[in-house]
Amino acid sequence: MPRFLSAKPDARLIPLPWSTPLASWPAEQLVALPRGISRHVVRFIRVDDQVYAAKEVIEHLAIHEYRMLHDLMRLGTPSVEPLGVVTGRVSENGTPLDPVLITRHLQFSLPYRSLFSSGVRQDTVMRLIDALVVLLARLHLLGFLWGDVSLSNVLFRRDAGEFAAYLVDAETGELHDKLTNGQREHDLQIARTNLFGEFCDLEAGGLLDESLDPLSLVDNIENRYRELWTELTGVEEFGGNELHRIESRVRRLNALGFDVAELDIVTSPSGDTVRIQPKVVDAGHHSRRLLRLTGLDTEENQARRLLNDLDTYRARTNQQHVDEAQVAHQWLTQCFEPAVTTIPPELAGKRDPAQFFHEVLDYRWYASQRSGYEVSITDAAHGYINDILRNLPDEALAGDSTESGQRVLANPFDPSQGYADDNDEAPYDPWEEGIEDDEEPPLNGFDIFALRAKARAGLDEA
């Protein structure tokens, strides 16, 4: 009988066929969603109106990742929500099965490979890089040593004109009070290696723009990380007659989406110089303000765009003297809600409400320019739905790639198996090949099977 470790149990998961290896689950209990290639068996399972990601992994790693994801959520880090771990799994013939880590599917999220499915522009790649850099800096500020930084371990959600990155794999993560410079450099080196390999893979598949060079991309990521880290934590020294630079530093951090909880300010005995350094920096400056004013929980750049529209509405209605919370309620009921309620139910999975409103604002500006007068927000919403939204793919529960013009996956539940029209044989891997046949002779002078047995023995002893 399987055991469930969960802080928020979902009783609907109990009757599922846990005695069956995850790779062999019946299709009617699975849903085909875009995801990256994983070294573990991963499936998306549907339970009534909920979708969960299930990953088969050895027990101590499953429990470690479950608890690590809980810690990251408690600290407010963008990451997937852990639901539980299923242990004690045994097949019908009595063979022990690996435990399953269950996380909640992150709505409207996409793996990086989905964004590269038909090639990608340089601008999009830069925005993905920025999202990953911001996520890594946030994790390091919290004292989280990732240990496996890569695009494959991240999900991306649209965030106004940018992307927001979410950690999806904490299997190798460690949480410390504070990271040393050496630990951060270790994560950066891992990032360079993994990202270079991923970009080379995309380049080999013809999915990377010819103007983009994998080595230049990883150099760019490292440089952007170091610039952001310096801005977030670096020491700044200036003359005593330049105190306005204190406020400028805070404003720059706010513009990056970070709040300064404390500044360490030291003046020289003579008062000629001032030295400042942010002590604690929290991400989500604009999203917290929007949540406080309207109750809308959005990504950071979406919040920035919606707050700009709120400020415009306040100025247009000449309510600068009115309490901001009152104006925010008016904007919510007269601008935001009328727009998002125009979305037909069958199109609700294409964009989340905040992203939809952001894109409607763009559409409204262009429509107003063409018309020569200001188009209303509801007319702009209807126009955007008919002209653009209907032609966009679903991002809430995107299925397998069977749309016209796209290649069909050999197994819509497992992209690692490649495409149905692939004729190439899988590359030979002596570590995996013949895993059930221990009678084969050593390969090329190396006894792979003895090494595999030794590795298994080491895991058992651990």
Short mmCIF file of C-alpha atoms in Angstrom, two decimals, residues 51-438:
data_model
loop_
_atom_site.label_atom_id
_atom_site.label_comp_id
_atom_site.label_asym_id
_atom_site.label_seq_id
_atom_site.Cartn_x
_atom_site.Cartn_y
_atom_site.Cartn_z
CA VAL A 51 -3.40 19.09 -13.31
CA TYR A 52 -0.32 17.86 -11.46
CA ALA A 53 3.23 17.08 -12.57
CA ALA A 54 4.49 13.69 -11.38
CA LYS A 55 8.20 12.79 -11.37
CA GLU A 56 9.57 9.33 -10.60
CA VAL A 57 12.77 9.64 -8.55
CA ILE A 58 14.56 7.78 -5.75
CA GLU A 59 13.14 8.36 -2.27
CA HIS A 60 15.71 10.54 -0.54
CA LEU A 61 15.83 12.92 -3.54
CA ALA A 62 12.03 13.08 -3.78
CA ILE A 63 11.65 13.98 -0.10
CA HIS A 64 14.55 16.44 -0.22
CA GLU A 65 13.07 18.24 -3.24
CA TYR A 66 9.57 18.26 -1.71
CA ARG A 67 10.84 19.94 1.46
CA MET A 68 13.11 22.32 -0.46
CA LEU A 69 10.22 23.50 -2.66
CA HIS A 70 8.17 24.08 0.50
CA ASP A 71 10.95 26.25 1.92
CA LEU A 72 11.20 28.24 -1.32
CA MET A 73 7.45 28.86 -1.37
CA ARG A 74 7.57 30.00 2.26
CA LEU A 75 10.26 32.50 1.25
CA GLY A 76 8.17 33.81 -1.63
CA THR A 77 10.42 32.50 -4.40
CA PRO A 78 8.98 31.85 -7.88
CA SER A 79 8.83 28.06 -7.95
CA VAL A 80 6.36 25.27 -8.53
CA GLU A 81 4.11 24.28 -5.62
CA PRO A 82 4.88 20.86 -4.07
CA LEU A 83 1.87 18.71 -3.26
CA GLY A 84 3.36 15.50 -1.92
CA VAL A 85 5.51 12.39 -2.31
CA VAL A 86 4.13 8.90 -2.92
CA THR A 87 6.40 6.24 -1.40
CA GLY A 88 6.10 2.49 -0.80
CA ARG A 89 5.08 1.80 -4.40
CA VAL A 90 5.15 -1.85 -5.48
CA SER A 91 4.17 -3.27 -8.88
CA GLU A 92 1.58 -6.03 -9.21
CA ASN A 93 4.35 -8.63 -9.45
CA GLY A 94 6.00 -7.33 -6.27
CA THR A 95 8.79 -5.27 -7.84
CA PRO A 96 9.58 -2.09 -5.85
CA LEU A 97 8.94 1.14 -7.75
CA ASP A 98 10.56 4.53 -7.26
CA PRO A 99 8.57 7.14 -5.31
CA VAL A 100 6.76 9.92 -7.17
CA LEU A 101 7.11 13.62 -6.39
CA ILE A 102 3.89 15.51 -7.16
CA THR A 103 3.81 19.26 -7.86
CA ARG A 104 0.97 21.47 -9.03
CA HIS A 105 1.13 22.39 -12.70
CA LEU A 106 2.03 26.05 -13.16
CA GLN A 107 -0.74 27.53 -15.30
CA PHE A 108 0.22 29.51 -18.42
CA SER A 109 3.84 28.39 -18.14
CA LEU A 110 6.06 27.10 -20.93
CA PRO A 111 9.40 25.27 -21.01
CA TYR A 112 12.11 27.01 -22.99
CA ARG A 113 11.98 24.40 -25.77
CA SER A 114 8.38 25.37 -26.54
CA LEU A 115 9.48 28.96 -27.06
CA PHE A 116 12.18 27.77 -29.48
CA SER A 117 9.88 25.38 -31.39
CA SER A 118 10.05 27.33 -34.67
CA GLY A 119 13.18 29.40 -34.14
CA VAL A 120 13.37 32.49 -31.99
CA ARG A 121 14.48 36.07 -32.41
CA GLN A 122 17.47 37.52 -30.61
CA ASP A 123 15.24 39.84 -28.61
CA THR A 124 13.26 36.90 -27.22
CA VAL A 125 16.44 35.06 -26.23
CA MET A 126 17.68 38.15 -24.38
CA ARG A 127 14.41 38.39 -22.47
CA LEU A 128 14.65 34.72 -21.49
CA ILE A 129 18.21 35.31 -20.33
CA ASP A 130 17.14 38.31 -18.24
CA ALA A 131 14.37 36.28 -16.60
CA LEU A 132 16.80 33.50 -15.69
CA VAL A 133 19.37 35.99 -14.35
CA VAL A 134 16.77 37.69 -12.12
CA LEU A 135 15.62 34.30 -10.79
CA LEU A 136 19.19 33.23 -10.02
CA ALA A 137 19.94 36.52 -8.23
CA ARG A 138 16.74 36.21 -6.16
CA LEU A 139 17.66 32.67 -5.15
CA HIS A 140 21.17 33.70 -4.17
CA LEU A 141 19.87 36.60 -2.09
CA LEU A 142 17.82 34.07 -0.12
CA GLY A 143 20.86 31.84 0.42
CA PHE A 144 19.71 29.15 -2.03
CA LEU A 145 22.47 27.22 -3.78
CA TRP A 146 20.78 25.73 -6.85
CA GLY A 147 23.47 23.29 -7.95
CA ASP A 148 21.85 22.63 -11.36
CA VAL A 149 21.19 25.96 -13.06
CA SER A 150 19.78 25.42 -16.54
CA LEU A 151 16.96 26.43 -18.86
CA SER A 152 15.60 22.89 -18.55
CA ASN A 153 14.97 23.42 -14.83
CA VAL A 154 12.96 26.61 -15.37
CA LEU A 155 9.44 27.37 -16.55
CA PHE A 156 8.64 30.71 -18.17
CA ARG A 157 5.46 32.76 -17.95
CA ARG A 158 4.71 35.82 -20.05
CA ASP A 159 5.17 38.97 -17.99
CA ALA A 160 3.89 41.94 -20.01
CA GLY A 161 6.61 42.34 -22.67
CA GLU A 162 9.08 40.20 -20.72
CA PHE A 163 9.21 36.73 -19.19
CA ALA A 164 9.12 35.60 -15.56
CA ALA A 165 11.15 32.52 -14.65
CA TYR A 166 10.03 29.85 -12.14
CA LEU A 167 12.26 27.19 -10.60
CA VAL A 168 10.87 23.75 -11.38
CA ASP A 169 13.63 21.43 -10.12
CA ALA A 170 15.19 21.76 -6.65
CA GLU A 171 16.59 18.23 -6.52
CA THR A 172 20.18 19.44 -5.99
CA GLY A 173 19.33 22.62 -4.04
CA GLU A 174 20.64 23.67 -0.63
CA LEU A 175 19.34 26.48 1.56
CA HIS A 176 21.88 28.43 3.64
CA ASP A 177 21.70 31.52 5.83
CA LYS A 178 23.93 33.29 3.32
CA LEU A 179 25.91 32.16 0.28
CA THR A 180 29.62 32.75 0.07
CA ASN A 181 31.16 34.22 -3.06
CA GLY A 182 32.59 30.79 -3.78
CA GLN A 183 29.15 29.16 -3.67
CA ARG A 184 27.72 31.76 -6.03
CA GLU A 185 30.65 31.28 -8.40
CA HIS A 186 30.04 27.52 -8.27
CA ASP A 187 26.43 28.06 -9.42
CA LEU A 188 27.63 30.39 -12.17
CA GLN A 189 30.08 27.79 -13.48
CA ILE A 190 27.34 25.16 -13.54
CA ALA A 191 25.11 27.65 -15.37
CA ARG A 192 27.78 28.27 -18.00
CA THR A 193 28.24 24.56 -18.68
CA ASN A 194 24.56 23.65 -18.78
CA LEU A 195 23.41 26.68 -20.74
CA PHE A 196 26.19 26.34 -23.30
CA GLY A 197 25.13 22.75 -23.90
CA GLU A 198 21.47 23.71 -24.24
CA PHE A 199 22.20 26.53 -26.68
CA CYS A 200 24.48 24.24 -28.72
CA ASP A 201 21.67 21.69 -28.83
CA LEU A 202 19.25 24.35 -30.12
CA GLU A 203 21.84 25.51 -32.65
CA ALA A 204 22.33 21.97 -33.95
CA GLY A 205 18.58 21.59 -34.34
CA GLY A 206 18.28 24.82 -36.33
CA LEU A 207 16.20 26.45 -33.59
CA LEU A 208 18.64 29.23 -32.74
CA ASP A 209 18.93 32.37 -34.83
CA GLU A 210 22.10 32.35 -36.92
CA SER A 211 23.19 35.64 -35.36
CA LEU A 212 23.31 34.06 -31.91
CA ASP A 213 26.46 32.32 -30.70
CA PRO A 214 26.20 29.91 -27.72
CA LEU A 215 29.47 31.08 -26.16
CA SER A 216 28.48 34.75 -26.47
CA LEU A 217 25.11 33.95 -24.89
CA VAL A 218 26.62 32.34 -21.80
CA ASP A 219 29.11 35.22 -21.49
CA ASN A 220 26.14 37.59 -21.66
CA ILE A 221 24.33 35.71 -18.91
CA GLU A 222 27.34 35.84 -16.59
CA ASN A 223 27.90 39.55 -17.25
CA ARG A 224 24.24 40.42 -16.65
CA TYR A 225 24.21 38.44 -13.43
CA ARG A 226 27.30 40.22 -12.12
CA GLU A 227 25.86 43.64 -13.02
CA LEU A 228 22.57 42.86 -11.28
CA TRP A 229 24.30 41.43 -8.19
CA THR A 230 26.46 44.56 -7.90
CA GLU A 231 23.39 46.78 -8.16
CA LEU A 232 21.56 44.75 -5.51
CA THR A 233 24.36 44.35 -2.97
CA GLY A 234 27.31 46.54 -3.98
CA VAL A 235 28.84 49.28 -1.86
CA GLU A 236 28.51 52.85 -3.19
CA GLU A 237 30.55 55.76 -1.88
CA PHE A 238 30.05 59.45 -2.67
CA GLY A 239 30.54 62.94 -1.30
CA GLY A 240 28.53 64.36 1.56
CA ASN A 241 26.98 66.92 -0.79
CA GLU A 242 25.48 64.16 -2.98
CA LEU A 243 22.94 62.69 -0.55
CA HIS A 244 20.38 62.58 -3.36
CA ARG A 245 22.25 59.51 -4.59
CA ILE A 246 20.78 57.52 -1.67
CA GLU A 247 17.29 58.01 -3.07
CA SER A 248 18.57 57.38 -6.60
CA ARG A 249 19.96 53.99 -5.52
CA VAL A 250 16.60 53.02 -4.00
CA ARG A 251 14.76 54.18 -7.14
CA ARG A 252 17.04 52.11 -9.38
CA LEU A 253 16.37 49.03 -7.28
CA ASN A 254 12.62 49.71 -7.37
CA ALA A 255 12.81 50.03 -11.15
CA LEU A 256 14.39 46.57 -11.24
CA GLY A 257 11.44 45.27 -9.20
CA PHE A 258 13.19 45.05 -5.81
CA ASP A 259 12.35 46.65 -2.48
CA VAL A 260 15.06 47.75 -0.06
CA ALA A 261 14.16 46.70 3.45
CA GLU A 262 17.25 48.28 5.00
CA LEU A 263 20.19 50.44 3.94
CA ASP A 264 23.52 50.39 5.75
CA ILE A 265 24.61 54.07 5.67
CA VAL A 266 28.00 55.06 7.06
CA THR A 267 29.37 58.62 7.02
CA SER A 268 33.03 59.51 7.48
CA PRO A 269 34.00 61.32 10.74
CA SER A 270 34.35 64.55 8.79
CA GLY A 271 31.06 64.06 6.95
CA ASP A 272 32.81 64.44 3.60
CA THR A 273 31.89 60.99 2.29
CA VAL A 274 28.89 58.68 2.63
CA ARG A 275 28.97 54.92 2.10
CA ILE A 276 25.75 52.97 1.43
CA GLN A 277 24.98 49.31 0.92
CA PRO A 278 21.58 47.55 0.69
CA LYS A 279 21.27 45.13 3.59
CA VAL A 280 18.10 43.23 2.66
CA VAL A 281 16.50 43.31 -0.76
CA ASP A 282 13.07 41.81 -1.56
CA ALA A 283 11.73 41.22 -5.08
CA GLY A 284 8.19 42.07 -6.17
CA HIS A 285 7.98 45.82 -5.56
CA HIS A 286 5.27 46.54 -8.14
CA SER A 287 3.34 43.29 -7.77
CA ARG A 288 3.00 43.87 -4.01
CA ARG A 289 1.73 47.41 -4.58
CA LEU A 290 -0.85 46.23 -7.14
CA LEU A 291 -1.96 43.38 -4.86
CA ARG A 292 -2.40 45.83 -1.98
CA LEU A 293 -4.46 48.26 -4.10
CA THR A 294 -6.59 45.89 -6.20
CA GLY A 295 -6.16 42.31 -4.96
CA LEU A 296 -4.71 41.30 -8.36
CA ASP A 297 -1.85 38.81 -8.05
CA THR A 298 0.35 39.26 -11.13
CA GLU A 299 3.90 39.02 -12.36
CA GLU A 300 6.20 41.99 -11.73
CA ASN A 301 6.22 43.58 -15.19
CA GLN A 302 2.50 42.98 -15.61
CA ALA A 303 1.98 44.84 -12.33
CA ARG A 304 4.18 47.69 -13.54
CA ARG A 305 2.09 48.01 -16.74
CA LEU A 306 -1.24 47.85 -14.91
CA LEU A 307 -0.08 50.43 -12.36
CA ASN A 308 0.93 52.75 -15.20
CA ASP A 309 -2.58 52.42 -16.63
CA LEU A 310 -4.00 53.07 -13.18
CA ASP A 311 -1.92 56.25 -12.91
CA THR A 312 -3.10 57.33 -16.37
CA TYR A 313 -6.71 56.71 -15.37
CA ARG A 314 -6.20 58.77 -12.22
CA ALA A 315 -4.80 61.69 -14.20
CA ARG A 316 -7.47 61.43 -16.93
CA THR A 317 -10.26 61.56 -14.35
CA ASN A 318 -8.52 64.35 -12.42
CA GLN A 319 -8.45 62.42 -9.14
CA GLN A 320 -4.89 63.15 -8.00
CA HIS A 321 -6.31 64.45 -4.72
CA VAL A 322 -8.42 61.31 -4.10
CA ASP A 323 -7.12 58.42 -2.00
CA GLU A 324 -5.19 55.98 -4.22
CA ALA A 325 -7.11 52.95 -2.98
CA GLN A 326 -10.44 54.49 -3.99
CA VAL A 327 -9.16 55.31 -7.48
CA ALA A 328 -7.74 51.79 -7.78
CA HIS A 329 -11.19 50.31 -7.04
CA GLN A 330 -12.75 52.51 -9.73
CA TRP A 331 -10.09 51.50 -12.25
CA LEU A 332 -10.61 47.83 -11.38
CA THR A 333 -14.40 47.95 -11.89
CA GLN A 334 -14.47 50.36 -14.85
CA CYS A 335 -11.35 49.35 -16.83
CA PHE A 336 -9.79 46.02 -15.89
CA GLU A 337 -12.86 43.87 -15.15
CA PRO A 338 -14.96 45.03 -18.15
CA ALA A 339 -12.04 44.14 -20.42
CA VAL A 340 -11.24 40.67 -19.06
CA THR A 341 -14.92 39.66 -18.86
CA THR A 342 -15.12 39.97 -22.66
CA ILE A 343 -12.94 36.86 -23.03
CA PRO A 344 -15.13 33.99 -24.33
CA PRO A 345 -14.90 30.87 -22.14
CA GLU A 346 -13.40 28.81 -24.97
CA LEU A 347 -10.48 31.29 -25.26
CA ALA A 348 -9.76 31.66 -21.54
CA GLY A 349 -6.77 29.30 -21.74
CA LYS A 350 -4.81 31.44 -24.19
CA ARG A 351 -3.68 34.21 -21.83
CA ASP A 352 -4.00 34.86 -18.11
CA PRO A 353 -6.10 38.00 -17.29
CA ALA A 354 -3.20 40.34 -16.51
CA GLN A 355 -1.30 39.39 -19.68
CA PHE A 356 -4.52 39.75 -21.69
CA PHE A 357 -5.09 43.27 -20.33
CA HIS A 358 -1.48 44.25 -21.08
CA GLU A 359 -1.83 43.08 -24.68
CA VAL A 360 -5.20 44.83 -25.03
CA LEU A 361 -3.54 48.09 -23.93
CA ASP A 362 -1.01 47.67 -26.75
CA TYR A 363 -3.78 46.86 -29.22
CA ARG A 364 -5.79 49.87 -28.02
CA TRP A 365 -2.87 52.25 -28.66
CA TYR A 366 -2.40 51.06 -32.24
CA ALA A 367 -6.16 51.04 -32.89
CA SER A 368 -6.43 54.61 -31.57
CA GLN A 369 -3.57 55.70 -33.84
CA ARG A 370 -5.29 54.20 -36.87
CA SER A 371 -8.71 55.63 -35.97
CA GLY A 372 -7.59 59.11 -35.01
CA TYR A 373 -9.52 58.99 -31.73
CA GLU A 374 -9.20 57.12 -28.43
CA VAL A 375 -10.73 53.67 -28.66
CA SER A 376 -12.55 52.50 -25.50
CA ILE A 377 -11.03 49.67 -23.51
CA THR A 378 -14.00 47.34 -24.16
CA ASP A 379 -13.93 48.01 -27.93
CA ALA A 380 -10.18 47.37 -27.88
CA ALA A 381 -10.75 44.11 -25.99
CA HIS A 382 -13.30 42.87 -28.55
CA GLY A 383 -11.01 43.86 -31.41
CA TYR A 384 -8.01 42.13 -29.84
CA ILE A 385 -10.01 38.95 -29.25
CA ASN A 386 -11.21 38.77 -32.87
CA ASP A 387 -8.00 39.86 -34.56
CA ILE A 388 -5.33 38.21 -32.40
CA LEU A 389 -6.43 36.09 -29.44
CA ARG A 390 -8.40 33.56 -31.47
CA ASN A 391 -5.28 32.69 -33.46
CA LEU A 392 -2.99 32.18 -30.44
CA PRO A 393 -2.22 28.72 -28.98
CA ASP A 394 -3.52 27.77 -25.56
CA GLU A 395 -0.97 28.33 -22.80
CA ALA A 396 -3.09 27.22 -19.86
CA LEU A 397 -3.34 23.59 -20.97
CA ALA A 398 -1.51 23.40 -24.27
CA GLY A 399 -1.73 19.94 -25.76
CA ASP A 400 0.67 18.03 -27.95
CA SER A 401 2.10 19.61 -31.09
CA THR A 402 -0.43 18.30 -33.59
CA GLU A 403 -1.45 21.65 -35.05
CA SER A 404 -1.03 22.31 -38.75
CA GLY A 405 2.57 22.85 -39.74
CA GLN A 406 4.02 21.40 -36.55
CA ARG A 407 5.84 18.10 -36.10
CA VAL A 408 4.02 15.41 -34.16
CA LEU A 409 5.67 13.89 -31.09
CA ALA A 410 6.17 10.14 -31.07
CA ASN A 411 4.70 10.14 -27.56
CA PRO A 412 2.77 13.33 -26.64
CA PHE A 413 3.35 12.54 -22.95
CA ASP A 414 7.13 12.19 -23.28
CA PRO A 415 9.01 14.61 -25.61
CA SER A 416 12.30 12.83 -24.88
CA GLN A 417 11.17 10.11 -27.34
CA GLY A 418 11.42 12.57 -30.23
CA TYR A 419 9.09 13.00 -33.20
CA ALA A 420 7.00 10.47 -35.05
CA ASP A 421 8.75 11.21 -38.36
CA ASP A 422 12.26 10.73 -36.98
CA ASN A 423 14.16 7.96 -38.73
CA ASP A 424 17.42 8.36 -36.87
CA GLU A 425 18.27 5.77 -34.24
CA ALA A 426 18.76 6.98 -30.69
CA PRO A 427 22.44 7.58 -29.82
CA TYR A 428 24.04 4.58 -28.18
CA ASP A 429 24.54 4.99 -24.43
CA PRO A 430 26.43 2.05 -22.88
CA TRP A 431 25.35 3.09 -19.42
CA GLU A 432 21.68 2.59 -20.23
CA GLU A 433 21.84 0.01 -23.01
CA GLY A 434 21.29 -3.55 -21.84
CA ILE A 435 20.49 -2.49 -18.29
CA GLU A 436 18.51 -5.70 -17.81
CA ASP A 437 21.19 -7.94 -19.31
CA ASP A 438 24.17 -8.31 -16.99
#
